[in-house]
Short mmCIF file of C-alpha atoms in Angstrom, two decimals:
data_model
loop_
_atom_site.label_atom_id
_atom_site.label_comp_id
_atom_site.label_asym_id
_atom_site.label_seq_id
_atom_site.Cartn_x
_atom_site.Cartn_y
_atom_site.Cartn_z
CA MET H 110 -57.37 -1.96 -55.37
CA TYR H 111 -54.62 0.46 -54.30
CA HIS H 112 -50.98 -0.73 -53.84
CA ARG H 113 -49.52 -1.42 -50.50
CA CYS H 114 -45.91 -1.87 -49.49
CA ALA H 115 -43.78 -1.70 -46.32
CA VAL H 116 -41.07 0.94 -45.95
CA GLN H 117 -37.77 -0.04 -44.44
CA VAL H 118 -37.24 2.92 -42.04
CA ARG H 119 -33.65 4.18 -41.72
CA TYR H 120 -32.20 5.57 -38.49
CA CYS H 121 -31.04 8.59 -40.45
CA ASP H 122 -34.73 9.34 -41.41
CA THR H 123 -35.11 10.79 -37.91
CA ASP H 124 -34.11 14.32 -36.85
CA MET H 125 -33.25 16.05 -33.63
CA LEU H 126 -36.94 16.68 -32.81
CA GLY H 127 -37.00 12.88 -32.24
CA HIS H 128 -39.41 12.17 -35.10
CA ILE H 129 -39.18 11.31 -38.83
CA ASN H 130 -38.04 14.44 -40.74
CA ASN H 131 -40.36 15.81 -43.43
CA THR H 132 -37.81 15.20 -46.13
CA ALA H 133 -37.53 11.48 -45.22
CA LEU H 134 -41.39 11.28 -45.58
CA ALA H 135 -40.90 12.64 -49.12
CA GLN H 136 -38.42 9.77 -49.65
CA TRP H 137 -41.00 7.24 -48.30
CA LEU H 138 -43.60 8.46 -50.73
CA GLU H 139 -41.13 8.01 -53.60
CA VAL H 140 -40.56 4.49 -52.31
CA GLY H 141 -44.28 3.87 -52.58
CA ARG H 142 -44.44 5.09 -56.13
CA VAL H 143 -41.39 3.11 -57.24
CA GLU H 144 -42.60 -0.06 -55.58
CA LEU H 145 -45.95 0.29 -57.29
CA GLU H 146 -44.08 0.56 -60.61
CA ARG H 147 -42.15 -2.66 -59.94
CA ASP H 148 -45.04 -4.55 -58.55
CA CYS H 149 -47.83 -3.63 -60.96
CA LEU H 150 -46.73 -1.76 -64.10
CA PRO H 151 -45.91 -3.57 -67.44
CA GLY H 152 -42.64 -1.86 -67.76
CA PRO H 153 -40.61 1.28 -66.74
CA ALA H 154 -42.71 4.35 -66.21
CA TYR H 155 -41.16 7.51 -67.65
CA VAL H 156 -42.76 10.03 -65.33
CA MET H 157 -41.67 13.37 -63.84
CA LEU H 158 -43.12 14.86 -60.75
CA ARG H 159 -45.13 17.98 -61.43
CA LYS H 160 -46.77 18.47 -57.96
CA LEU H 161 -46.21 16.90 -54.55
CA ASP H 162 -48.70 18.06 -51.87
CA ILE H 163 -48.01 16.50 -48.53
CA ASP H 164 -50.27 16.75 -45.45
CA PHE H 165 -48.59 15.92 -42.22
CA VAL H 166 -51.41 14.46 -40.20
CA ALA H 167 -49.45 13.06 -37.23
CA GLU H 168 -45.84 12.78 -36.24
CA MET H 169 -44.17 9.53 -37.26
CA HIS H 170 -41.39 7.82 -35.32
CA PHE H 171 -38.59 5.34 -35.64
CA GLY H 172 -39.58 1.88 -34.56
CA GLY H 173 -43.02 0.72 -35.60
CA ALA H 174 -43.77 -0.90 -39.01
CA VAL H 175 -44.66 1.58 -41.76
CA GLU H 176 -46.93 0.95 -44.73
CA ILE H 177 -47.37 3.12 -47.86
CA ARG H 178 -50.66 3.02 -49.76
CA THR H 179 -50.73 4.40 -53.26
CA GLY H 180 -53.69 4.73 -55.60
CA VAL H 181 -54.66 6.49 -58.73
CA ASP H 182 -57.23 9.34 -58.48
CA GLU H 183 -57.26 10.71 -62.09
CA ILE H 184 -55.77 9.69 -65.44
CA GLY H 185 -55.34 12.51 -67.95
CA ASN H 186 -53.85 12.46 -71.35
CA THR H 187 -50.19 12.84 -70.27
CA SER H 188 -50.73 13.22 -66.55
CA LEU H 189 -51.69 11.18 -63.50
CA VAL H 190 -52.95 12.13 -60.12
CA LEU H 191 -52.02 9.76 -57.29
CA HIS H 192 -53.17 9.69 -53.70
CA GLN H 193 -50.83 8.26 -51.16
CA GLU H 194 -51.05 7.53 -47.44
CA ILE H 195 -48.37 6.53 -44.87
CA TRP H 196 -49.56 4.45 -42.04
CA GLN H 197 -47.78 3.38 -38.81
CA GLU H 198 -49.34 1.12 -36.29
CA GLY H 199 -52.95 1.66 -37.33
CA ARG H 200 -52.58 5.38 -37.73
CA CYS H 201 -52.32 7.59 -40.75
CA GLY H 202 -49.46 9.98 -40.38
CA VAL H 203 -49.24 11.39 -43.89
CA THR H 204 -51.43 11.91 -46.95
CA ALA H 205 -50.30 13.16 -50.29
CA ARG H 206 -51.61 14.21 -53.66
CA VAL H 207 -49.10 13.67 -56.43
CA VAL H 208 -49.26 14.86 -59.98
CA GLU H 209 -46.94 13.05 -62.45
CA VAL H 210 -46.43 13.66 -66.14
CA TRP H 211 -45.44 10.97 -68.58
CA PHE H 212 -42.35 12.08 -70.72
CA ASP H 213 -40.49 10.79 -73.77
CA PRO H 214 -37.06 9.69 -72.42
CA GLN H 215 -35.43 10.95 -75.70
CA THR H 216 -36.94 14.44 -75.84
CA ARG H 217 -37.95 14.75 -72.19
CA ARG H 218 -41.21 16.28 -73.49
CA PRO H 219 -44.69 15.15 -72.21
CA THR H 220 -46.11 12.16 -73.98
CA PRO H 221 -49.51 10.39 -73.60
CA VAL H 222 -49.85 7.66 -70.98
CA PRO H 223 -49.31 4.35 -72.83
CA SER H 224 -52.52 2.34 -72.98
CA ALA H 225 -51.08 -0.76 -71.27
CA PHE H 226 -50.18 1.38 -68.33
CA ARG H 227 -53.58 3.22 -68.41
CA ALA H 228 -55.30 -0.13 -68.11
CA VAL H 229 -53.32 -0.90 -64.91
CA TYR H 230 -53.82 2.55 -63.41
CA GLU H 231 -57.59 2.17 -63.89
CA GLN H 232 -57.49 -0.71 -61.38
CA LEU H 233 -55.48 1.04 -58.71
CA ARG H 234 -58.24 2.95 -57.01
CA PHE H 235 -58.72 3.80 -53.39
CA GLY H 236 -62.46 3.67 -53.05
CA ASP H 237 -63.99 3.76 -49.53
CA GLU H 238 -60.72 2.98 -47.71
CA ARG H 239 -59.31 6.37 -48.30
CA PHE H 240 -58.22 8.17 -45.18
CA VAL H 241 -60.33 11.14 -44.21
CA SER H 242 -58.89 13.40 -41.48
CA MET J 891 -39.18 41.97 -48.01
CA TYR J 892 -38.87 38.19 -48.47
CA HIS J 893 -35.78 36.28 -47.23
CA ARG J 894 -33.11 35.14 -49.67
CA CYS J 895 -30.25 32.67 -49.20
CA ALA J 896 -27.94 30.51 -51.30
CA VAL J 897 -28.16 26.67 -51.10
CA GLN J 898 -25.00 24.71 -51.10
CA VAL J 899 -25.88 21.93 -53.55
CA ARG J 900 -24.61 18.46 -52.75
CA TYR J 901 -23.55 15.90 -55.38
CA CYS J 902 -25.85 13.41 -53.69
CA ASP J 903 -28.77 15.75 -54.36
CA THR J 904 -28.74 14.41 -57.84
CA ASP J 905 -30.34 11.14 -59.08
CA MET J 906 -29.79 8.83 -61.96
CA LEU J 907 -32.15 10.91 -64.14
CA GLY J 908 -29.26 13.44 -64.11
CA HIS J 909 -31.16 16.16 -62.29
CA ILE J 910 -31.90 17.13 -58.72
CA ASN J 911 -34.13 14.59 -56.97
CA ASN J 912 -37.46 15.77 -55.62
CA THR J 913 -36.56 14.82 -52.12
CA ALA J 914 -33.42 16.94 -52.19
CA LEU J 915 -35.61 19.83 -53.31
CA ALA J 916 -37.73 19.33 -50.13
CA GLN J 917 -34.40 19.54 -48.23
CA TRP J 918 -33.54 22.82 -49.93
CA LEU J 919 -36.87 24.28 -48.94
CA GLU J 920 -36.12 23.27 -45.38
CA VAL J 921 -32.78 25.04 -45.67
CA GLY J 922 -34.56 28.16 -46.76
CA ARG J 923 -36.94 28.12 -43.72
CA VAL J 924 -34.13 27.39 -41.27
CA GLU J 925 -31.83 30.13 -42.68
CA LEU J 926 -34.75 32.58 -42.48
CA GLU J 927 -35.13 31.70 -38.82
CA ARG J 928 -31.45 32.27 -38.07
CA ASP J 929 -31.22 35.46 -40.09
CA CYS J 930 -34.51 37.16 -39.17
CA LEU J 931 -36.28 35.78 -36.16
CA PRO J 932 -35.75 36.95 -32.58
CA GLY J 933 -35.22 33.39 -31.31
CA PRO J 934 -35.87 29.65 -31.97
CA ALA J 935 -39.16 29.05 -33.81
CA TYR J 936 -41.04 26.04 -32.48
CA VAL J 937 -42.94 25.09 -35.56
CA MET J 938 -44.16 21.87 -37.05
CA LEU J 939 -44.86 21.33 -40.75
CA ARG J 940 -48.57 20.80 -41.46
CA LYS J 941 -48.56 21.01 -45.23
CA LEU J 942 -45.90 21.12 -47.92
CA ASP J 943 -47.23 21.71 -51.42
CA ILE J 944 -44.38 21.67 -54.02
CA ASP J 945 -44.76 22.59 -57.61
CA PHE J 946 -41.90 21.40 -59.81
CA VAL J 947 -41.82 24.10 -62.45
CA ALA J 948 -38.57 23.13 -64.18
CA GLU J 949 -35.85 20.54 -63.76
CA MET J 950 -32.91 21.74 -61.57
CA HIS J 951 -29.34 20.53 -62.06
CA PHE J 952 -25.99 20.26 -60.28
CA GLY J 953 -23.69 23.10 -61.01
CA GLY J 954 -25.32 26.48 -61.14
CA ALA J 955 -25.81 28.69 -58.09
CA VAL J 956 -29.15 28.17 -56.33
CA GLU J 957 -31.17 30.72 -54.36
CA ILE J 958 -34.13 30.10 -52.06
CA ARG J 959 -36.67 32.87 -51.55
CA THR J 960 -39.01 32.55 -48.58
CA GLY J 961 -41.81 34.94 -47.57
CA VAL J 962 -44.90 34.88 -45.41
CA ASP J 963 -48.33 34.89 -47.06
CA GLU J 964 -50.67 34.52 -44.08
CA ILE J 965 -50.36 34.71 -40.28
CA GLY J 966 -53.04 32.95 -38.32
CA ASN J 967 -53.43 32.48 -34.64
CA THR J 968 -51.14 29.48 -34.30
CA SER J 969 -50.32 28.90 -37.98
CA LEU J 970 -48.30 30.40 -40.74
CA VAL J 971 -48.46 30.08 -44.51
CA LEU J 972 -45.21 30.58 -46.28
CA HIS J 973 -44.41 30.89 -50.00
CA GLN J 974 -41.06 29.66 -51.21
CA GLU J 975 -39.30 29.70 -54.53
CA ILE J 976 -36.12 28.03 -55.69
CA TRP J 977 -34.21 29.83 -58.44
CA GLN J 978 -31.15 28.70 -60.48
CA GLU J 979 -29.55 30.96 -63.04
CA GLY J 980 -32.42 33.33 -63.56
CA ARG J 981 -35.01 30.61 -63.70
CA CYS J 982 -37.60 29.48 -61.13
CA GLY J 983 -37.50 25.69 -60.79
CA VAL J 984 -39.74 25.17 -57.75
CA THR J 985 -42.49 27.03 -55.88
CA ALA J 986 -43.98 25.85 -52.60
CA ARG J 987 -46.76 26.69 -50.30
CA VAL J 988 -45.97 25.66 -46.67
CA VAL J 989 -48.22 25.62 -43.66
CA GLU J 990 -46.50 25.62 -40.28
CA VAL J 991 -47.98 25.46 -36.84
CA TRP J 992 -46.36 26.93 -33.75
CA PHE J 993 -46.19 24.43 -30.85
CA ASP J 994 -45.25 24.47 -27.24
CA PRO J 995 -41.96 22.46 -26.93
CA GLN J 996 -43.15 21.03 -23.59
CA THR J 997 -46.68 19.81 -24.52
CA ARG J 998 -46.12 19.61 -28.33
CA ARG J 999 -49.56 21.21 -28.59
CA PRO J 1000 -50.35 24.16 -30.88
CA THR J 1001 -49.67 27.59 -29.30
CA PRO J 1002 -50.31 31.15 -30.59
CA VAL J 1003 -47.44 32.74 -32.68
CA PRO J 1004 -45.52 34.96 -30.25
CA SER J 1005 -46.00 38.60 -30.94
CA ALA J 1006 -42.26 39.34 -31.36
CA PHE J 1007 -42.21 36.76 -34.17
CA ARG J 1008 -45.50 37.96 -35.57
CA ALA J 1009 -44.01 41.41 -36.04
CA VAL J 1010 -41.15 40.04 -38.08
CA TYR J 1011 -43.31 37.80 -40.14
CA GLU J 1012 -45.40 40.81 -41.05
CA GLN J 1013 -42.33 42.23 -42.82
CA LEU J 1014 -41.42 39.11 -44.85
CA ARG J 1015 -43.78 39.66 -47.73
CA PHE J 1016 -43.30 38.69 -51.39
CA GLY J 1017 -45.22 41.54 -53.04
CA ASP J 1018 -44.92 41.97 -56.76
CA GLU J 1019 -41.77 39.88 -57.16
CA ARG J 1020 -43.66 36.60 -56.59
CA PHE J 1021 -43.12 34.07 -59.42
CA VAL J 1022 -46.15 33.43 -61.61
CA SER J 1023 -45.83 30.43 -63.94
CA MET L 1297 -23.46 -16.94 -37.97
CA TYR L 1298 -23.50 -13.32 -39.36
CA HIS L 1299 -26.74 -11.39 -39.73
CA ARG L 1300 -28.33 -10.89 -43.17
CA CYS L 1301 -31.05 -8.53 -44.26
CA ALA L 1302 -32.44 -7.06 -47.44
CA VAL L 1303 -32.06 -3.28 -48.11
CA GLN L 1304 -35.02 -1.47 -49.67
CA VAL L 1305 -33.22 0.66 -52.27
CA ARG L 1306 -34.63 4.19 -52.76
CA TYR L 1307 -34.49 5.89 -56.06
CA CYS L 1308 -32.88 8.92 -54.39
CA ASP L 1309 -29.97 6.62 -53.35
CA THR L 1310 -28.72 7.06 -56.98
CA ASP L 1311 -26.69 10.02 -58.25
CA MET L 1312 -26.09 11.57 -61.63
CA LEU L 1313 -23.27 9.09 -62.37
CA GLY L 1314 -26.12 6.55 -62.70
CA HIS L 1315 -25.01 4.46 -59.70
CA ILE L 1316 -25.68 4.34 -55.97
CA ASN L 1317 -24.01 7.38 -54.27
CA ASN L 1318 -21.42 6.60 -51.68
CA THR L 1319 -23.39 8.37 -48.91
CA ALA L 1320 -26.38 6.11 -49.62
CA LEU L 1321 -24.06 3.10 -49.14
CA ALA L 1322 -23.22 4.49 -45.74
CA GLN L 1323 -26.98 4.62 -45.01
CA TRP L 1324 -27.33 1.00 -46.14
CA LEU L 1325 -24.60 -0.05 -43.77
CA GLU L 1326 -26.50 1.74 -40.95
CA VAL L 1327 -29.59 -0.19 -41.94
CA GLY L 1328 -27.60 -3.42 -41.61
CA ARG L 1329 -26.44 -2.52 -38.09
CA VAL L 1330 -29.94 -1.42 -37.00
CA GLU L 1331 -31.71 -4.49 -38.34
CA LEU L 1332 -29.15 -6.72 -36.59
CA GLU L 1333 -30.02 -4.90 -33.38
CA ARG L 1334 -33.67 -5.48 -33.90
CA ASP L 1335 -33.42 -9.03 -35.04
CA CYS L 1336 -30.75 -10.38 -32.61
CA LEU L 1337 -29.96 -8.22 -29.64
CA PRO L 1338 -31.74 -8.51 -26.22
CA GLY L 1339 -32.56 -4.81 -26.09
CA PRO L 1340 -31.54 -1.35 -27.36
CA ALA L 1341 -27.88 -1.03 -28.10
CA TYR L 1342 -26.47 2.33 -26.94
CA VAL L 1343 -23.53 2.56 -29.33
CA MET L 1344 -21.71 5.44 -31.06
CA LEU L 1345 -19.72 5.12 -34.18
CA ARG L 1346 -16.02 5.57 -33.73
CA LYS L 1347 -14.75 4.52 -37.10
CA LEU L 1348 -16.34 3.67 -40.43
CA ASP L 1349 -13.95 2.29 -43.10
CA ILE L 1350 -15.67 1.59 -46.33
CA ASP L 1351 -14.16 -0.19 -49.35
CA PHE L 1352 -16.04 0.40 -52.58
CA VAL L 1353 -15.31 -2.87 -54.43
CA ALA L 1354 -17.76 -2.46 -57.35
CA GLU L 1355 -20.34 0.04 -58.45
CA MET L 1356 -23.86 -0.75 -57.26
CA HIS L 1357 -27.03 0.17 -59.16
CA PHE L 1358 -30.69 0.68 -58.71
CA GLY L 1359 -32.80 -2.34 -59.50
CA GLY L 1360 -31.34 -5.62 -58.27
CA ALA L 1361 -31.99 -7.01 -54.79
CA VAL L 1362 -29.44 -5.92 -52.19
CA GLU L 1363 -28.36 -7.86 -49.11
CA ILE L 1364 -26.36 -6.57 -46.20
CA ARG L 1365 -24.28 -9.01 -44.12
CA THR L 1366 -23.05 -7.93 -40.73
CA GLY L 1367 -20.90 -9.82 -38.35
CA VAL L 1368 -18.70 -9.22 -35.27
CA ASP L 1369 -14.95 -9.36 -35.63
CA GLU L 1370 -13.71 -8.19 -32.17
CA ILE L 1371 -15.35 -7.56 -28.81
CA GLY L 1372 -13.43 -5.26 -26.53
CA ASN L 1373 -14.36 -3.94 -23.13
CA THR L 1374 -16.43 -0.99 -24.37
CA SER L 1375 -15.95 -1.37 -28.09
CA LEU L 1376 -16.96 -3.63 -30.92
CA VAL L 1377 -15.47 -4.21 -34.34
CA LEU L 1378 -17.98 -5.24 -37.06
CA HIS L 1379 -17.42 -6.41 -40.63
CA GLN L 1380 -20.09 -5.64 -43.14
CA GLU L 1381 -20.62 -6.57 -46.74
CA ILE L 1382 -23.21 -5.35 -49.29
CA TRP L 1383 -24.16 -7.76 -51.98
CA GLN L 1384 -26.17 -7.35 -55.13
CA GLU L 1385 -26.99 -10.17 -57.51
CA GLY L 1386 -24.19 -12.46 -56.43
CA ARG L 1387 -21.54 -9.75 -56.29
CA CYS L 1388 -19.96 -8.00 -53.39
CA GLY L 1389 -19.99 -4.24 -53.93
CA VAL L 1390 -18.94 -2.91 -50.61
CA THR L 1391 -17.05 -4.10 -47.53
CA ALA L 1392 -16.75 -2.14 -44.29
CA ARG L 1393 -14.94 -2.27 -40.91
CA VAL L 1394 -16.95 -0.51 -38.34
CA VAL L 1395 -15.82 0.39 -34.76
CA GLU L 1396 -18.67 1.10 -32.28
CA VAL L 1397 -18.33 2.16 -28.66
CA TRP L 1398 -20.99 1.44 -26.06
CA PHE L 1399 -22.01 4.56 -24.13
CA ASP L 1400 -24.14 5.32 -21.06
CA PRO L 1401 -27.20 7.14 -22.35
CA GLN L 1402 -27.21 9.44 -19.33
CA THR L 1403 -23.62 10.50 -19.28
CA ARG L 1404 -22.75 9.77 -22.93
CA ARG L 1405 -19.45 8.25 -21.66
CA PRO L 1406 -18.13 4.87 -22.76
CA THR L 1407 -19.41 1.92 -20.72
CA PRO L 1408 -18.58 -1.79 -20.88
CA VAL L 1409 -20.60 -4.00 -23.34
CA PRO L 1410 -23.29 -5.56 -21.25
CA SER L 1411 -22.82 -9.29 -20.84
CA ALA L 1412 -26.20 -10.28 -22.40
CA PHE L 1413 -25.12 -8.44 -25.54
CA ARG L 1414 -21.62 -9.84 -25.44
CA ALA L 1415 -23.04 -13.32 -25.48
CA VAL L 1416 -25.03 -12.55 -28.67
CA TYR L 1417 -22.04 -10.80 -30.35
CA GLU L 1418 -19.96 -13.93 -29.79
CA GLN L 1419 -22.30 -15.80 -32.08
CA LEU L 1420 -22.30 -13.27 -34.94
CA ARG L 1421 -19.13 -14.38 -36.59
CA PHE L 1422 -18.33 -14.36 -40.38
CA GLY L 1423 -16.07 -17.41 -40.53
CA ASP L 1424 -15.11 -18.75 -43.92
CA GLU L 1425 -17.89 -16.90 -45.85
CA ARG L 1426 -16.09 -13.55 -45.50
CA PHE L 1427 -15.54 -11.76 -48.79
CA VAL L 1428 -11.95 -11.59 -50.00
CA SER L 1429 -11.36 -9.19 -52.88
CA MET W 582 -2.00 24.68 -48.73
CA TYR W 583 -5.07 22.60 -48.15
CA HIS W 584 -8.61 23.58 -49.31
CA ARG W 585 -11.13 25.06 -46.89
CA CYS W 586 -14.81 25.55 -47.29
CA ALA W 587 -17.86 26.09 -45.17
CA VAL W 588 -20.72 23.49 -45.09
CA GLN W 589 -24.28 24.51 -45.04
CA VAL W 590 -25.69 22.34 -42.42
CA ARG W 591 -29.23 21.01 -43.02
CA TYR W 592 -31.70 20.42 -40.25
CA CYS W 593 -32.31 16.90 -41.70
CA ASP W 594 -28.49 16.18 -41.17
CA THR W 595 -29.42 15.54 -37.47
CA ASP W 596 -30.92 12.37 -36.02
CA MET W 597 -32.91 11.45 -32.92
CA LEU W 598 -29.76 11.16 -30.86
CA GLY W 599 -29.65 14.97 -31.24
CA HIS W 600 -26.45 15.13 -33.13
CA ILE W 601 -25.32 15.01 -36.76
CA ASN W 602 -25.92 11.54 -38.21
CA ASN W 603 -22.85 9.66 -39.53
CA THR W 604 -24.27 9.53 -42.98
CA ALA W 605 -24.67 13.26 -43.09
CA LEU W 606 -21.03 13.53 -42.22
CA ALA W 607 -20.19 11.38 -45.34
CA GLN W 608 -22.21 13.90 -47.33
CA TRP W 609 -20.33 16.86 -45.80
CA LEU W 610 -16.98 15.11 -46.80
CA GLU W 611 -18.33 14.76 -50.30
CA VAL W 612 -19.12 18.55 -50.22
CA GLY W 613 -15.52 19.27 -49.26
CA ARG W 614 -14.18 17.21 -52.24
CA VAL W 615 -16.55 18.75 -54.75
CA GLU W 616 -15.99 22.30 -53.57
CA LEU W 617 -12.22 21.66 -53.86
CA GLU W 618 -12.78 20.50 -57.44
CA ARG W 619 -14.80 23.68 -58.28
CA ASP W 620 -12.36 26.03 -56.49
CA CYS W 621 -9.00 24.65 -57.49
CA LEU W 622 -8.97 22.14 -60.28
CA PRO W 623 -8.54 23.01 -63.99
CA GLY W 624 -11.65 21.01 -65.09
CA PRO W 625 -14.00 18.20 -64.12
CA ALA W 626 -12.37 15.47 -62.13
CA TYR W 627 -13.49 12.01 -63.24
CA VAL W 628 -12.84 10.14 -60.00
CA MET W 629 -14.55 7.18 -58.27
CA LEU W 630 -14.29 6.54 -54.54
CA ARG W 631 -12.31 3.53 -53.67
CA LYS W 632 -11.98 3.88 -49.86
CA LEU W 633 -13.62 6.16 -47.38
CA ASP W 634 -12.22 5.77 -43.82
CA ILE W 635 -13.93 8.02 -41.37
CA ASP W 636 -12.93 8.65 -37.76
CA PHE W 637 -15.58 10.14 -35.56
CA VAL W 638 -13.42 12.18 -33.14
CA ALA W 639 -16.32 14.06 -31.37
CA GLU W 640 -20.10 14.52 -31.86
CA MET W 641 -21.13 17.38 -34.05
CA HIS W 642 -24.30 19.36 -33.70
CA PHE W 643 -26.67 21.56 -35.56
CA GLY W 644 -26.04 25.23 -35.08
CA GLY W 645 -22.35 26.20 -35.12
CA ALA W 646 -20.40 27.01 -38.29
CA VAL W 647 -18.73 24.01 -39.95
CA GLU W 648 -15.56 24.00 -41.95
CA ILE W 649 -14.20 21.18 -44.13
CA ARG W 650 -10.49 21.02 -44.83
CA THR W 651 -9.34 18.78 -47.68
CA GLY W 652 -5.71 18.09 -48.72
CA VAL W 653 -3.80 15.57 -50.73
CA ASP W 654 -1.61 13.03 -49.00
CA GLU W 655 -0.38 10.87 -51.88
CA ILE W 656 -0.59 11.05 -55.68
CA GLY W 657 -0.29 7.64 -57.42
CA ASN W 658 -0.53 6.80 -61.14
CA THR W 659 -4.28 6.58 -61.28
CA SER W 660 -5.17 7.11 -57.64
CA LEU W 661 -5.13 9.81 -55.09
CA VAL W 662 -5.15 9.70 -51.26
CA LEU W 663 -6.87 12.62 -49.59
CA HIS W 664 -7.04 13.70 -45.95
CA GLN W 665 -10.09 15.59 -44.78
CA GLU W 666 -11.11 17.18 -41.49
CA ILE W 667 -14.41 18.60 -40.34
CA TRP W 668 -14.22 21.39 -37.79
CA GLN W 669 -16.90 23.10 -35.79
CA GLU W 670 -16.18 25.97 -33.42
CA GLY W 671 -12.49 25.30 -33.00
CA ARG W 672 -12.88 21.65 -32.58
CA CYS W 673 -12.16 18.75 -34.99
CA GLY W 674 -15.12 16.31 -35.08
CA VAL W 675 -14.16 14.13 -37.95
CA THR W 676 -11.05 13.14 -39.94
CA ALA W 677 -11.09 11.07 -43.05
CA ARG W 678 -8.72 9.21 -45.39
CA VAL W 679 -10.17 9.01 -48.81
CA VAL W 680 -8.76 7.00 -51.80
CA GLU W 681 -10.03 8.08 -55.15
CA VAL W 682 -9.30 6.57 -58.61
CA TRP W 683 -9.35 8.58 -61.87
CA PHE W 684 -11.45 6.90 -64.57
CA ASP W 685 -12.14 7.37 -68.18
CA PRO W 686 -15.72 8.61 -68.50
CA GLN W 687 -16.28 6.48 -71.68
CA THR W 688 -14.88 3.13 -70.52
CA ARG W 689 -15.19 3.67 -66.74
CA ARG W 690 -11.72 2.13 -66.48
CA PRO W 691 -8.94 3.61 -64.36
CA THR W 692 -6.80 6.18 -66.20
CA PRO W 693 -3.72 8.15 -65.16
CA VAL W 694 -4.19 11.43 -63.29
CA PRO W 695 -3.83 14.14 -65.91
CA SER W 696 -0.73 16.18 -65.40
CA ALA W 697 -2.56 19.49 -65.16
CA PHE W 698 -4.50 18.04 -62.22
CA ARG W 699 -1.36 16.49 -60.74
CA ALA W 700 0.30 19.87 -60.62
CA VAL W 701 -2.55 21.31 -58.59
CA TYR W 702 -2.79 18.32 -56.25
CA GLU W 703 0.95 18.69 -55.43
CA GLN W 704 0.12 22.09 -53.90
CA LEU W 705 -2.82 20.93 -51.77
CA ARG W 706 -0.79 19.61 -48.79
CA PHE W 707 -1.71 19.68 -45.16
CA GLY W 708 1.72 20.10 -43.58
CA ASP W 709 1.92 20.81 -39.84
CA GLU W 710 -1.64 21.92 -39.53
CA ARG W 711 -3.01 18.36 -39.72
CA PHE W 712 -5.15 17.39 -36.78
CA VAL W 713 -3.60 14.79 -34.44
CA SER W 714 -6.02 13.30 -31.99
#
């Protein structure tokens, strides 16, 4: 099952167009990945972002409760493909495809995904509940 | 010719990994698009982001001068595909593919790219100088 | 009794010194004021910041739970003085004195604090639990 | 003479009130202090913020050129009091009083302001051009 968490929206996440600014949505996606780490993983995940592909499906606004959903699509040797969705009041506003690479904190070079983490990632799947626009 | 501008890096763009945080890089890309608007376009551009696909090619750090390069890859009826690159000290750290849609500020519905803007976009091409990783 | 809420810390709130950046702490204080509005006030509060005086008592870090405490120190005709504290793991890291002014959303001119809000503000006092450094 | 620099305003510095958000103004003040360091000081300044007192004199908006002015008001043994102003189109929108403390990067304990820096700070005075509201 994929990971779900609420986002605490900040007033400064809005911009003068009256909606949530795209760069705040990138922050919310980061919140989702970090909360997944804290909630599910067996220790600190040394990962770097390689790709962040964001689809802005609908405008999002200050006020309504926001939920981030994060699941794992692919597990490579050193890399990981995540799928994320941001929902507000029953509506998906953002989807994202995220590629992360595990690295060695000493050398900062890519390193294989540790097996204890791999086992958890295997469980974090979206299945049929994935948003289709 | 594509548009070039410097980014004024902020200390708070860094994170505890000692590099520039991914969400600050999304802000820098926005700076590049807004400066292009101010420098080149014949008036305010009413555009919404539809897609933002960021490739993190190399870590970027606080300190060295940063340049954003922004060009137009495709011009549709209501949409626009941009290519952006972030360079620091002779090295490309980020590339991005950005899809924007023109909208009517009253109705917030998509509207065709005005011809005066279209003419400028036609000139903002990358050509051979595009970064290939 | 003063208002308390948790802050959802974002990874990008940190900077390359390895701690929470001062500008993120300003965001957290804003979170505290906005959550107080949502939790306690009888409607939207049309307030502008006039002063924000922040004391950085101790470094704050990514990881431990964070609580914001917000209370009212003084209620003027159009203005309000708040006291805020940010706590992490039993330790106060930040205190702030905040002056807000009520404004008319049409004219953007100062306007008296509505009596329904005034009544609530009267209850939001710190009393003896105020942090003394 | 005090230090002056331009701020590159970011679209995401605005909020849904249509003006620059207070937390972005805190970022701009940080830009002013960091640019002063780069432009004037004889090396890296190991300083921590102790106090940041911001007066919001007038709303600031996206669009017009912004200048930060930063000068030194007091030089203590380990601490420094700065005065900062943010100007947009001939109008002062923000003033700030900032207390910084020099620290030893190894121990993170306060340390005296090095004399080479002290000599520069002595020159960075506001004098008669200070904004009076």
